[in-house]
Amino acid sequence: MSSTLDDVPEQQQAERADQAEQSSLGRDLALYTVARLGMVVVVAGVLVLLGAPLLVAAAVSVIVVMPLSMLVFGGLRRRVATGMAERAAERKSRRDHLRAQLRGEADADEQ
């Protein structure tokens, strides 16, 4: 039996869209984290090759990579920030709706 999006109720479509946004946020956050850690490793490796002790190279690379990654990975950082803001807004909306339901101000069928 074939099912189309028109057959699925709106709530299920909204839940699927939320799951897609969450997976996108998770993917972007993981990618940004791996990119920043990779940059730390690369900078520390270069410093070690230049003769710096490993611990000093690691400390310096963490300090250097913080502002550098904001410039290099700016687009990815903005996607993560946007995704987190959207997720926070959705959570706030759901929380406000639940509080309104508990006060008796909103019907359970509205959402």
XYZ file of N, CA and C in Angstrom, residues 24-107:
252
model
N 19.597 17.515 11.695
C 20.444 18.493 11.032
C 21.262 19.264 12.055
N 20.642 19.656 13.165
C 21.357 20.359 14.221
C 22.426 19.459 14.818
N 22.081 18.218 15.066
C 23.055 17.275 15.614
C 24.230 17.054 14.677
N 23.920 16.930 13.387
C 24.980 16.746 12.397
C 25.875 17.978 12.334
N 25.265 19.162 12.293
C 26.044 20.392 12.223
C 26.900 20.585 13.467
N 26.335 20.299 14.633
C 27.074 20.447 15.881
C 28.246 19.473 15.944
N 28.013 18.233 15.533
C 29.095 17.243 15.520
C 30.180 17.644 14.524
N 29.780 18.108 13.368
C 30.740 18.526 12.351
C 31.580 19.702 12.831
N 30.940 20.676 13.463
C 31.655 21.846 13.977
C 32.646 21.442 15.075
N 32.215 20.538 15.958
C 33.090 20.070 17.031
C 34.288 19.321 16.472
N 34.045 18.425 15.532
C 35.142 17.661 14.926
C 36.085 18.586 14.162
N 35.539 19.573 13.479
C 36.375 20.513 12.727
C 37.272 21.312 13.665
N 36.716 21.778 14.771
C 37.523 22.552 15.715
C 38.593 21.681 16.369
N 38.229 20.463 16.766
C 39.224 19.565 17.367
C 40.305 19.196 16.361
N 39.900 18.991 15.110
C 40.877 18.697 14.066
C 41.844 19.846 13.870
N 41.315 21.057 13.930
C 42.182 22.226 13.782
C 43.163 22.318 14.950
N 42.727 21.981 16.161
C 43.628 21.976 17.324
C 44.740 20.968 17.102
N 44.390 19.788 16.626
C 45.389 18.742 16.396
C 46.386 19.175 15.319
N 45.898 19.783 14.260
C 46.781 20.214 13.173
C 47.749 21.294 13.656
N 47.230 22.281 14.358
C 48.093 23.370 14.838
C 49.095 22.829 15.854
N 48.654 21.961 16.757
C 49.571 21.369 17.733
C 50.630 20.526 17.021
N 50.239 19.790 15.993
C 51.201 18.984 15.241
C 52.248 19.842 14.558
N 51.832 20.953 13.998
C 52.784 21.862 13.351
C 53.756 22.419 14.380
N 53.244 22.802 15.545
C 54.120 23.339 16.584
C 55.096 22.287 17.103
N 54.651 21.046 17.225
C 55.544 19.969 17.661
C 56.625 19.735 16.608
N 56.245 19.778 15.337
C 57.237 19.616 14.273
C 58.260 20.750 14.261
N 57.849 21.918 14.736
C 58.770 23.053 14.809
C 59.626 23.022 16.069
N 59.415 22.017 16.938
C 60.283 21.835 18.097
C 59.668 22.210 19.428
N 58.424 22.567 19.475
C 57.784 22.904 20.745
C 57.411 21.624 21.488
N 57.512 21.649 22.835
C 57.058 20.473 23.606
C 55.559 20.237 23.391
N 55.160 18.992 23.510
C 53.780 18.614 23.209
C 52.768 19.370 24.060
N 53.008 19.465 25.355
C 52.062 20.136 26.239
C 51.940 21.623 25.907
N 53.053 22.254 25.631
C 53.052 23.673 25.258
C 52.348 23.844 23.912
N 52.638 22.953 22.973
C 52.004 23.031 21.658
C 50.493 22.864 21.773
N 50.036 21.959 22.625
C 48.603 21.741 22.814
C 47.945 22.977 23.423
N 48.586 23.565 24.427
C 48.024 24.756 25.073
C 47.968 25.933 24.101
N 49.025 26.148 23.371
C 49.063 27.257 22.414
C 48.045 27.031 21.304
N 47.918 25.802 20.831
C 46.981 25.539 19.742
C 45.539 25.764 20.174
N 45.196 25.427 21.410
C 43.834 25.677 21.901
C 43.555 27.177 21.905
N 44.518 27.954 22.360
C 44.336 29.408 22.424
C 44.273 30.013 21.025
N 45.090 29.536 20.111
C 45.121 30.076 18.751
C 43.873 29.678 17.967
N 43.402 28.458 18.174
C 42.293 27.932 17.378
C 40.947 28.547 17.765
N 40.808 28.995 19.018
C 39.521 29.574 19.428
C 39.060 30.695 18.490
N 39.806 31.775 18.341
C 39.337 32.828 17.427
C 39.465 32.444 15.954
N 40.474 31.649 15.625
C 40.687 31.257 14.234
C 39.525 30.419 13.711
N 39.010 29.521 14.534
C 37.898 28.666 14.090
C 36.621 29.473 13.898
N 36.471 30.564 14.643
C 35.287 31.406 14.453
C 35.316 32.066 13.078
N 36.498 32.351 12.588
C 36.625 32.941 11.258
C 36.532 31.885 10.163
N 37.268 30.801 10.347
C 37.348 29.767 9.312
C 36.031 29.013 9.172
N 35.413 28.685 10.291
C 34.169 27.911 10.274
C 32.963 28.783 10.605
N 32.967 30.029 10.182
C 31.897 30.973 10.501
C 30.534 30.530 10.015
N 30.453 30.030 8.794
C 29.166 29.593 8.255
C 28.591 28.426 9.038
N 29.438 27.481 9.369
C 28.995 26.324 10.135
C 28.585 26.748 11.542
N 29.326 27.668 12.133
C 29.003 28.170 13.466
C 27.644 28.876 13.450
N 27.376 29.643 12.414
C 26.080 30.322 12.304
C 24.935 29.321 12.133
N 25.171 28.242 11.364
C 24.131 27.210 11.214
C 23.822 26.551 12.549
N 24.863 26.273 13.329
C 24.663 25.664 14.646
C 23.903 26.616 15.554
N 24.299 27.878 15.564
C 23.629 28.866 16.416
C 22.171 29.043 16.008
N 21.907 29.086 14.707
C 20.538 29.214 14.217
C 19.707 27.992 14.600
N 20.269 26.817 14.426
C 19.564 25.588 14.793
C 19.252 25.530 16.277
N 20.205 25.956 17.104
C 19.986 25.956 18.549
C 18.917 26.980 18.933
N 18.909 28.136 18.285
C 17.897 29.157 18.568
C 16.505 28.664 18.156
N 16.411 28.015 16.992
C 15.126 27.472 16.551
C 14.631 26.401 17.507
N 15.541 25.547 17.940
C 15.185 24.474 18.878
C 14.709 25.067 20.204
N 15.378 26.106 20.688
C 14.977 26.757 21.935
C 13.609 27.419 21.785
N 13.356 28.040 20.640
C 12.056 28.679 20.411
C 10.943 27.637 20.378
N 11.198 26.498 19.749
C 10.208 25.423 19.692
C 9.914 24.883 21.089
N 10.962 24.692 21.873
C 10.773 24.203 23.242
C 9.980 25.207 24.069
N 10.278 26.493 23.906
C 9.547 27.534 24.639
C 8.080 27.551 24.237
N 7.829 27.389 22.934
C 6.453 27.365 22.449
C 5.689 26.186 23.040
N 6.303 25.026 23.041
C 5.645 23.844 23.608
C 5.408 24.011 25.104
N 6.395 24.561 25.806
C 6.259 24.774 27.241
C 5.126 25.764 27.538
N 5.073 26.865 26.778
C 4.007 27.844 26.985
C 2.633 27.242 26.703
N 2.548 26.426 25.647
C 1.272 25.776 25.316
C 0.852 24.822 26.435
N 1.815 24.070 26.972
C 1.517 23.144 28.062
C 1.062 23.908 29.297
N 1.731 25.003 29.611
C 1.328 25.800 30.775
C -0.079 26.372 30.576
N -0.390 26.810 29.353
C -1.730 27.323 29.067
C -2.766 26.217 29.234
N -2.432 25.012 28.804
C -3.354 23.881 28.977
C -3.569 23.583 30.457
N -2.493 23.626 31.233
C -2.616 23.336 32.663
C -3.439 24.393 33.390
N -3.394 25.625 32.912
C -4.213 26.689 33.496
C -5.646 26.638 32.981
N -5.893 25.860 31.939
C -7.228 25.741 31.383
C -7.524 26.820 30.352
N -6.507 27.510 29.878
C -6.699 28.599 28.925
C -6.711 28.133 27.473
N -6.226 26.931 27.191
C -6.157 26.446 25.821
C -6.749 25.053 25.759
N -7.364 24.740 24.624
C -7.901 23.408 24.416
C -6.764 22.449 24.119
